[in-house]
XYZ file of C-alpha atoms in Angstrom:
584
model
C -20.026 -67.805 165.627
C -18.002 -70.872 166.601
C -15.298 -70.915 169.295
C -12.480 -70.363 166.739
C -14.242 -67.354 165.283
C -14.870 -65.941 168.771
C -11.216 -66.342 170.011
C -10.189 -64.622 166.764
C -11.938 -61.472 167.776
C -9.380 -61.271 170.684
C -6.554 -62.303 168.515
C -7.002 -60.213 165.416
C -5.600 -57.007 167.021
C -2.187 -58.840 167.176
C -2.369 -60.135 163.567
C 0.703 -58.315 162.580
C 2.695 -60.287 165.278
C 0.831 -63.422 164.250
C 1.715 -62.998 160.540
C 5.313 -62.507 161.519
C 5.210 -65.683 163.581
C 3.640 -67.721 160.770
C 6.451 -66.534 158.313
C 8.932 -67.683 160.884
C 7.235 -71.062 161.101
C 7.280 -71.350 157.372
C 10.935 -70.580 157.296
C 11.629 -73.078 160.044
C 9.628 -75.747 158.062
C 11.798 -75.036 155.057
C 14.993 -75.193 156.974
C 14.014 -78.483 158.642
C 14.232 -80.283 155.340
C 18.012 -79.236 154.901
C 19.656 -81.519 157.393
C 18.065 -84.838 156.184
C 19.131 -83.944 152.605
C 22.546 -83.145 153.680
C 22.773 -86.282 155.783
C 21.999 -88.386 152.613
C 24.586 -86.473 150.635
C 27.078 -87.188 153.379
C 26.492 -90.943 152.962
C 26.440 -91.047 149.164
C 29.079 -88.307 148.507
C 31.513 -88.443 151.423
C 31.297 -92.007 152.816
C 30.434 -93.982 149.582
C 32.423 -91.863 147.136
C 35.137 -90.711 149.555
C 34.710 -86.862 148.626
C 36.243 -85.845 151.995
C 36.588 -82.309 150.891
C 32.722 -81.998 151.043
C 32.564 -82.951 154.747
C 33.306 -79.544 156.359
C 30.989 -77.573 153.960
C 28.265 -80.017 154.609
C 28.784 -79.913 158.371
C 28.905 -76.041 158.247
C 25.528 -75.890 156.406
C 24.042 -78.330 158.997
C 25.364 -76.247 161.942
C 24.203 -72.920 160.413
C 20.807 -74.415 159.571
C 20.269 -75.804 163.022
C 21.212 -72.528 164.745
C 19.087 -70.363 162.456
C 16.091 -72.732 162.883
C 16.551 -72.656 166.723
C 16.519 -68.857 166.658
C 13.400 -68.786 164.495
C 11.549 -71.366 166.596
C 12.400 -69.542 169.753
C 11.234 -66.147 168.302
C 7.876 -67.467 167.045
C 7.237 -69.468 170.304
C 7.779 -66.123 172.239
C 5.572 -64.341 169.864
C 2.722 -66.812 170.337
C 3.248 -66.688 174.208
C 2.993 -62.958 174.146
C -0.218 -63.059 172.040
C -1.579 -65.726 174.378
C -0.934 -63.568 177.487
C -2.460 -60.419 175.776
C -5.516 -62.530 174.822
C -5.804 -63.825 178.475
C -5.530 -60.323 179.698
C -8.377 -59.150 177.340
C -10.603 -62.051 178.190
C -10.295 -61.634 181.945
C -10.761 -57.856 181.638
C -14.043 -58.384 179.686
C -15.090 -61.125 182.296
C -14.409 -58.820 185.289
C -16.264 -55.945 183.461
C -19.226 -58.237 182.848
C -19.196 -59.210 186.570
C -19.720 -55.590 187.438
C -22.579 -55.247 184.920
C -24.423 -58.320 185.970
C -27.171 -57.829 188.535
C -28.270 -59.590 191.894
C -30.350 -61.985 189.891
C -27.322 -63.478 188.203
C -25.376 -63.949 191.402
C -28.425 -65.414 193.142
C -28.285 -68.269 190.634
C -24.580 -68.870 189.995
C -22.086 -70.401 192.440
C -18.939 -68.288 193.282
C -16.754 -71.358 192.599
C -18.271 -71.555 189.079
C -17.483 -67.912 188.452
C -13.992 -68.310 189.785
C -13.406 -71.409 187.691
C -14.161 -69.272 184.560
C -11.902 -66.572 185.698
C -8.959 -68.978 186.358
C -9.070 -72.544 184.884
C -11.189 -71.693 181.782
C -9.069 -68.609 180.917
C -5.736 -70.580 181.388
C -7.118 -73.332 179.011
C -7.730 -70.605 176.264
C -4.400 -69.023 176.849
C -2.719 -72.528 176.434
C -4.609 -72.976 173.153
C -3.484 -69.659 171.734
C 0.162 -69.739 172.953
C 0.922 -73.478 172.390
C -1.577 -75.438 170.602
C -1.920 -73.003 167.613
C 1.636 -73.257 166.518
C 1.833 -76.843 167.333
C -0.953 -77.519 164.878
C 0.673 -75.221 162.307
C 3.946 -77.026 162.747
C 2.419 -80.487 162.455
C 0.605 -79.561 159.313
C 3.686 -78.002 157.535
C 5.902 -80.748 158.731
C 3.562 -83.350 157.458
C 3.142 -81.696 154.094
C 6.823 -80.932 153.671
C 7.681 -84.507 154.548
C 5.311 -85.973 151.988
C 6.598 -83.659 149.244
C 10.238 -84.491 149.868
C 9.596 -88.230 150.353
C 7.626 -88.227 147.084
C 10.770 -86.837 145.325
C 12.973 -89.606 146.729
C 10.662 -92.607 146.128
C 6.845 -92.307 145.447
C 6.071 -95.871 146.273
C 7.683 -95.850 149.694
C 5.791 -92.603 150.414
C 2.354 -94.044 149.504
C 3.170 -97.153 151.682
C 3.665 -94.752 154.689
C 0.622 -92.674 153.604
C -1.625 -95.756 153.684
C -1.356 -95.671 157.600
C -2.797 -92.131 157.963
C -6.551 -92.852 157.339
C -6.360 -95.239 160.205
C -4.836 -92.487 162.449
C -7.419 -90.014 161.237
C -10.187 -92.312 162.071
C -8.949 -92.969 165.628
C -8.316 -89.272 166.205
C -11.874 -88.351 165.221
C -13.376 -91.099 167.593
C -11.055 -89.816 170.424
C -12.265 -86.277 169.820
C -16.049 -87.345 170.112
C -15.216 -89.283 173.310
C -13.169 -86.610 174.873
C -15.619 -83.713 174.455
C -18.233 -84.558 177.063
C -15.465 -85.817 179.423
C -13.875 -82.329 179.492
C -17.343 -80.702 180.241
C -17.748 -83.216 183.182
C -14.099 -82.282 184.317
C -15.003 -78.571 184.203
C -18.132 -79.006 186.116
C -16.530 -81.105 188.749
C -13.698 -78.382 189.119
C -16.495 -75.887 189.571
C -18.097 -77.708 192.353
C -14.814 -78.325 194.123
C -13.964 -74.559 193.901
C -17.380 -73.648 195.251
C -17.015 -76.010 198.140
C -13.503 -74.769 199.062
C -14.453 -71.095 198.709
C -17.466 -71.559 200.893
C -15.548 -73.537 203.450
C -12.791 -70.754 203.649
C -15.474 -68.028 204.029
C -17.280 -70.028 206.762
C -14.143 -71.339 208.606
C -15.176 -69.728 211.919
C -18.553 -71.433 211.784
C -16.935 -74.785 211.056
C -14.542 -74.408 213.942
C -17.286 -73.156 216.335
C -19.372 -76.320 215.585
C -16.467 -78.641 215.530
C -17.308 -79.729 211.999
C -13.718 -80.152 210.691
C -13.979 -83.838 210.104
C -17.280 -83.469 208.273
C -15.859 -80.600 206.055
C -12.746 -82.754 205.265
C -15.051 -85.664 204.400
C -17.140 -83.490 202.095
C -13.999 -82.056 200.491
C -12.768 -85.667 199.904
C -16.047 -86.555 198.098
C -15.637 -83.601 195.824
C -11.931 -84.197 195.287
C -12.627 -87.840 194.526
C -15.126 -86.825 191.974
C -12.724 -84.436 190.401
C -10.077 -87.077 190.370
C -12.533 -89.590 188.814
C -13.521 -87.169 186.063
C -9.887 -86.764 185.229
C -9.372 -90.447 185.148
C -12.099 -90.835 182.614
C -10.047 -88.407 180.414
C -7.037 -90.528 181.183
C -8.966 -93.663 180.201
C -9.956 -91.992 176.726
C -6.326 -91.227 176.197
C -5.255 -94.648 177.256
C -7.774 -96.167 174.827
C -6.491 -94.314 171.801
C -2.923 -92.898 172.285
C -1.126 -96.226 172.499
C -2.784 -97.139 169.162
C -1.678 -93.753 167.791
C 1.696 -94.137 168.942
C 1.979 -97.649 167.493
C 0.698 -96.648 164.174
C 3.272 -93.714 164.144
C 5.853 -96.095 165.254
C 5.042 -98.536 162.389
C 6.208 -95.906 159.815
C 9.785 -96.733 160.849
C 9.256 -100.448 160.433
C 7.689 -99.902 156.986
C 10.544 -97.698 155.947
C 13.215 -100.124 157.110
C 11.547 -103.144 155.441
C 10.363 -101.739 152.210
C 13.323 -99.287 151.848
C 15.814 -101.904 152.614
C 14.297 -104.103 149.952
C 14.495 -101.244 147.460
C 18.169 -100.611 148.318
C 18.835 -104.369 147.889
C 17.070 -104.204 144.492
C 19.031 -101.198 143.529
C 16.062 -98.910 143.231
C 17.349 -96.642 145.935
C 20.675 -95.527 147.235
C 21.646 -95.872 150.903
C 21.992 -92.050 151.017
C 18.358 -91.731 149.688
C 17.186 -94.222 152.402
C 18.968 -92.208 155.072
C 17.364 -88.931 153.803
C 13.975 -90.590 153.588
C 14.372 -91.947 157.140
C 15.466 -88.408 158.135
C 12.058 -87.089 157.055
C 10.242 -89.749 158.834
C 9.954 -88.109 162.188
C 8.193 -85.147 160.288
C 5.445 -87.587 159.641
C 5.840 -89.448 162.936
C 5.677 -86.387 165.090
C 2.264 -84.987 163.831
C 0.710 -88.516 164.142
C 1.828 -88.891 167.707
C 0.812 -85.322 168.653
C -2.674 -85.689 167.120
C -4.139 -87.232 170.273
C -2.757 -84.718 172.626
C -3.734 -81.830 170.483
C -7.333 -83.226 170.175
C -7.470 -83.224 174.093
C -6.156 -79.600 174.252
C -8.702 -78.426 171.594
C -11.562 -80.147 173.393
C -10.496 -78.661 176.691
C -10.354 -75.232 174.900
C -13.891 -75.717 173.519
C -15.396 -76.581 176.837
C -13.669 -73.550 178.415
C -14.859 -71.267 175.531
C -18.475 -72.309 175.851
C -18.554 -71.571 179.629
C -16.716 -68.058 179.263
C -19.016 -67.120 176.289
C -22.165 -68.179 178.312
C -21.114 -65.640 180.917
C -20.112 -62.867 178.547
C -23.258 -63.302 176.579
C -25.562 -63.213 179.647
C -27.732 -60.125 179.442
C -27.962 -57.942 182.449
C -31.649 -57.744 183.655
C -30.959 -54.234 184.588
C -28.178 -52.722 182.298
C -25.743 -50.358 183.753
C -24.752 -48.233 180.769
C -22.622 -45.223 181.604
C -24.198 -41.835 181.430
C -22.301 -38.605 181.505
C -25.252 -36.622 182.911
C -24.962 -35.878 186.586
C -28.319 -34.900 188.066
C -28.766 -34.772 191.836
C -31.840 -36.469 193.010
C -34.361 -34.525 195.105
C -35.403 -37.663 197.043
C -39.061 -38.159 196.523
C -39.835 -41.931 196.421
C -43.260 -43.362 195.578
C -44.393 -47.014 195.290
C -47.498 -47.210 193.107
C -49.123 -50.731 193.526
C -45.809 -52.438 193.289
C -45.596 -56.291 193.423
C -42.485 -58.330 192.896
C -41.466 -61.955 192.434
C -38.062 -63.440 191.684
C -37.505 -64.745 188.154
C -37.163 -68.388 189.120
C -40.463 -68.363 191.046
C -42.885 -66.233 189.179
C -45.914 -67.844 191.050
C -44.825 -66.491 194.472
C -44.804 -62.747 195.209
C -42.258 -61.516 197.629
C -44.068 -58.132 197.674
C -47.736 -57.645 196.859
C -49.485 -54.297 195.978
C -47.219 -51.926 197.902
C -48.257 -48.231 197.799
C -46.683 -45.312 199.648
C -45.066 -42.004 199.127
C -42.113 -40.275 200.861
C -41.140 -36.673 200.343
C -37.485 -35.315 200.530
C -36.347 -35.075 204.084
C -38.854 -37.504 205.477
C -37.922 -40.716 207.394
C -39.812 -43.880 206.761
C -39.468 -46.805 209.035
C -40.041 -50.480 207.995
C -40.674 -53.232 210.404
C -41.765 -56.890 210.151
C -40.802 -60.347 210.795
C -38.006 -62.074 209.031
C -38.870 -62.910 205.441
C -41.556 -60.303 205.217
C -39.903 -58.483 202.341
C -38.252 -55.403 203.960
C -34.970 -55.711 202.270
C -36.521 -56.552 198.908
C -38.637 -53.450 199.108
C -35.640 -51.155 199.573
C -33.659 -53.017 196.850
C -36.386 -51.817 194.518
C -35.425 -48.283 195.437
C -31.970 -48.789 194.464
C -33.168 -50.797 191.395
C -31.204 -53.883 192.218
C -34.419 -55.486 190.956
C -37.335 -54.071 188.961
C -40.987 -54.564 190.061
C -42.973 -57.308 188.492
C -45.972 -55.012 188.448
C -46.579 -51.297 189.378
C -43.926 -48.555 189.405
C -41.386 -47.309 191.797
C -41.182 -43.576 191.027
C -38.090 -41.401 191.998
C -38.810 -37.637 191.878
C -41.982 -38.445 189.970
C -40.183 -40.442 187.259
C -40.298 -44.235 186.831
C -36.931 -45.534 188.312
C -36.623 -47.678 184.998
C -36.186 -44.481 183.006
C -33.163 -43.361 185.053
C -29.696 -44.471 183.885
C -28.845 -46.893 186.645
C -25.558 -45.499 187.587
C -27.014 -41.997 188.022
C -29.791 -43.237 190.073
C -27.557 -45.301 192.405
C -25.117 -42.404 192.559
C -27.857 -40.480 194.528
C -28.531 -43.413 196.951
C -26.422 -44.828 199.880
C -27.373 -48.183 201.401
C -26.024 -49.726 204.599
C -26.782 -53.475 203.846
C -27.873 -56.013 206.270
C -24.797 -58.105 205.419
C -22.047 -55.842 206.212
C -19.021 -56.099 203.816
C -15.829 -54.381 204.265
C -12.956 -54.499 201.876
C -9.314 -55.775 202.913
C -8.018 -52.182 202.982
C -7.605 -49.333 205.378
C -10.552 -47.974 207.498
C -10.185 -44.670 205.761
C -10.457 -46.168 202.281
C -13.339 -48.328 203.355
C -15.235 -45.144 204.526
C -14.238 -43.155 201.377
C -15.166 -46.119 199.006
C -18.342 -44.330 197.597
C -16.771 -40.860 197.606
C -12.902 -41.378 196.753
C -12.372 -37.435 196.644
C -13.604 -36.776 200.218
C -10.889 -35.207 202.482
C -9.759 -36.708 205.930
C -11.689 -34.160 207.891
C -15.058 -35.150 206.445
C -14.179 -38.770 206.881
C -13.593 -38.136 210.547
C -16.798 -36.116 210.724
C -19.016 -38.934 209.346
C -17.150 -41.501 211.461
C -18.148 -39.300 214.539
C -21.767 -39.295 213.471
C -21.670 -43.111 213.217
C -19.947 -43.283 216.587
C -17.017 -44.940 215.036
C -14.308 -42.181 215.490
C -13.423 -43.183 219.078
C -12.772 -46.858 218.526
C -10.916 -46.152 215.280
C -8.522 -43.904 217.046
C -7.833 -46.673 219.541
C -6.617 -49.051 216.824
C -2.976 -49.510 216.174
C -2.787 -47.113 213.087
C -6.125 -45.207 213.468
C -7.739 -44.627 210.066
C -4.780 -46.224 208.338
C -5.346 -49.594 210.095
C -5.935 -52.310 207.557
C -8.996 -54.491 208.347
C -8.930 -58.206 207.361
C -10.968 -59.676 204.620
C -14.629 -58.918 205.037
C -13.747 -56.895 208.159
C -12.373 -59.899 210.124
C -11.030 -58.596 213.433
C -13.738 -56.122 213.982
C -16.871 -56.746 216.056
C -20.229 -56.679 214.378
C -21.048 -53.309 215.857
C -17.748 -51.853 214.720
C -18.293 -53.150 211.121
C -21.845 -51.744 211.211
C -20.647 -48.325 212.220
C -17.914 -48.222 209.611
C -20.403 -49.252 206.981
C -22.797 -46.431 208.135
C -19.836 -43.886 207.991
C -19.205 -45.135 204.361
C -22.882 -44.466 203.417
C -22.800 -41.003 204.954
C -19.572 -39.954 203.310
C -21.258 -40.330 199.946
C -23.722 -37.463 201.013
C -26.679 -39.123 199.228
C -30.193 -37.817 198.527
C -31.668 -41.062 199.628
C -30.170 -43.040 202.657
C -31.282 -46.626 203.189
C -30.364 -48.177 206.552
C -30.983 -51.881 206.652
C -30.932 -53.152 210.158
C -27.899 -50.832 210.682
C -27.738 -50.845 214.439
C -28.718 -54.323 215.211
C -25.284 -55.252 216.493
C -24.805 -52.148 218.893
C -26.215 -51.586 222.273
C -29.279 -49.413 223.015
C -27.130 -46.508 224.319
C -24.954 -46.463 221.129
C -27.952 -46.769 219.011
C -29.580 -43.740 220.674
C -26.362 -41.752 220.132
C -26.189 -42.616 216.524
C -29.798 -41.596 215.858
C -29.245 -38.243 217.592
C -26.312 -37.555 215.246
C -28.014 -38.824 212.178
C -31.032 -36.414 212.775
C -28.505 -33.480 212.434
C -27.452 -34.355 208.823
C -30.456 -36.131 207.492
C -32.888 -33.130 207.571
C -32.714 -32.884 203.665
C -32.443 -36.564 202.987
C -35.024 -39.138 202.376
C -34.271 -41.882 204.809
C -35.408 -45.524 204.943
C -34.793 -47.414 208.100
C -35.318 -51.161 208.323
C -35.292 -52.369 211.904
C -36.461 -54.918 214.499
C -36.446 -52.470 217.321
C -39.265 -50.000 217.529
C -36.919 -47.522 219.171
C -35.111 -47.169 215.855
C -38.092 -46.004 213.903
C -40.292 -44.420 216.518
C -39.514 -40.920 215.359
C -40.060 -41.845 211.664
C -42.506 -39.655 209.559
C -44.265 -42.818 208.591
C -43.870 -46.525 209.630
C -44.690 -49.469 207.309
C -45.665 -52.682 209.253
C -44.965 -55.673 206.919
C -46.054 -59.236 206.823
C -45.572 -61.876 204.190
C -44.912 -59.097 201.542
C -47.880 -56.947 202.375
C -48.074 -53.589 204.143
C -50.572 -54.516 206.908
C -50.323 -51.399 208.822
C -49.055 -47.795 207.878
C -48.868 -44.512 209.745
C -46.851 -42.723 212.519
C -45.819 -44.334 215.836
C -48.791 -42.776 217.679
C -51.275 -43.726 215.063
C -50.182 -47.335 214.908
C -50.109 -47.647 218.619
C -53.674 -46.295 218.817
C -54.790 -48.896 216.313
C -53.825 -51.742 218.746
C -52.835 -54.095 215.870
C -49.716 -55.794 214.954
C -47.339 -52.828 215.574
C -49.005 -52.344 218.963
C -48.331 -55.939 219.907
C -44.696 -55.767 218.929
C -44.311 -52.496 220.823
C -45.889 -53.983 223.869
C -43.658 -56.955 223.833
C -40.449 -54.965 223.359
C -41.286 -52.805 226.342
C -42.325 -55.759 228.407
C -45.960 -54.565 228.959
C -48.599 -56.968 229.913
C -52.079 -56.994 228.310
C -53.504 -55.224 231.408
C -50.405 -52.909 231.865
C -49.815 -49.293 231.466
C -50.131 -48.983 227.664
C -51.338 -45.508 227.878
C -48.595 -44.327 230.024
C -45.898 -45.986 227.748
C -47.257 -44.148 224.753
């Protein structure tokens, strides 16, 4: 399927409007030949022969034709603009839907700026093609054909003389098209890089200011901006190379008409009125020839944008998220059966290697390990953000891959390490996973997360709007709101990824006490760096470089005097010869 067939899949539902618009274009093209013919008759009949009584009727016909053609042209332009906007709406809707379907692996390998470029610049280029280029091409073709037919009825020799120029124009247009195509791809890539750089800088503006790197970022932006300008200048140079020649050739039609037509009039082979009529049709040849270069540029821009958008729409999700009407509540049993995992772009390096454990409903499992040991990746497999490369993740005794993804994730709540809050009210942020929950329950889970007190101190309480990504809140406050959001969903499996790292020890202890009251029937995973966060867990996994090196309860692991014991001793400030036994 080429780009034109693809865009037709969006346009065909509006084909009734499109057919009407084409009919109006045809009528407009028919009417456009009236005024040059009337002008010739005015010269031959009214001026040359003195038939003054024909002046007003001829002028009336010209005025009526002009008004009717103006109404028709305005109408079909509005129809095409409406179709263009509807097509733009449909494409953006499909793109956004696709974004929701794509998994973590896609976003790991694609820049935000590139995705935004597809949602904005590329879709606008397609809308411009549908709303403007299509009817311009139709007009140019119809004008050109109508002009040739009418000119041939006036003087076939003069028409052939003009037609002799068109092969040269066609040759230049094809060459321009071939040179313009790669240039527009480069422009689009440069725009994507510029977009990514700006988006990243806006998101990280506090870091930039904290490290006083404004000048460096401005210089980096200037480099990207300069590159984008240079790519556009390449496009301008292609246009400068061909458009003047196309304009000159189009302009030469007037010169040919005056020289050859004047000679025919002098010879008596053509009347002055016929020459005036012929000259009146000249712009109908001239306009398409002048427009050909500009339309080629727009078509190439359209093609480049289509390729990028179609790539995204055709990207298969590694983990499909088809809707499933079945609503089965998970029990919460989780088992890893010799699970190994590597990312798709690095199949030789395992992030997790041969992980096996089992958690029953209501149990809590703690996960500790140094940064990069695979803790977050492990729990991402539970929610099926990724699938294991080897082995199985079993949920309630069933391979997680056999669950409909939406059903599986509906029974799981996850407080992620990178806390994200939407620019909305605190209440809506907490109710994000369960929009039908009432205010009383929202306050209840906020109290469990130790968030209720500081929320009530805010200007509008739960109706306070937080800034983008939770700006204006401290790290601890964002973590507690994020925890309340996870609890409001009332999941069967609760995953807490370093949830209390930004709160003090007293607050952490209070949150843990409250959590114990409501997690009795929930399977809970707790990723932490503090042993105090996982000390009471039913089982603790100690991870290192993607392996589970130690596994057991707190007392069992301390008794082994291995890695867990070393971390425990350091966090309590115990010396090698200190009171380990007493601390246990």
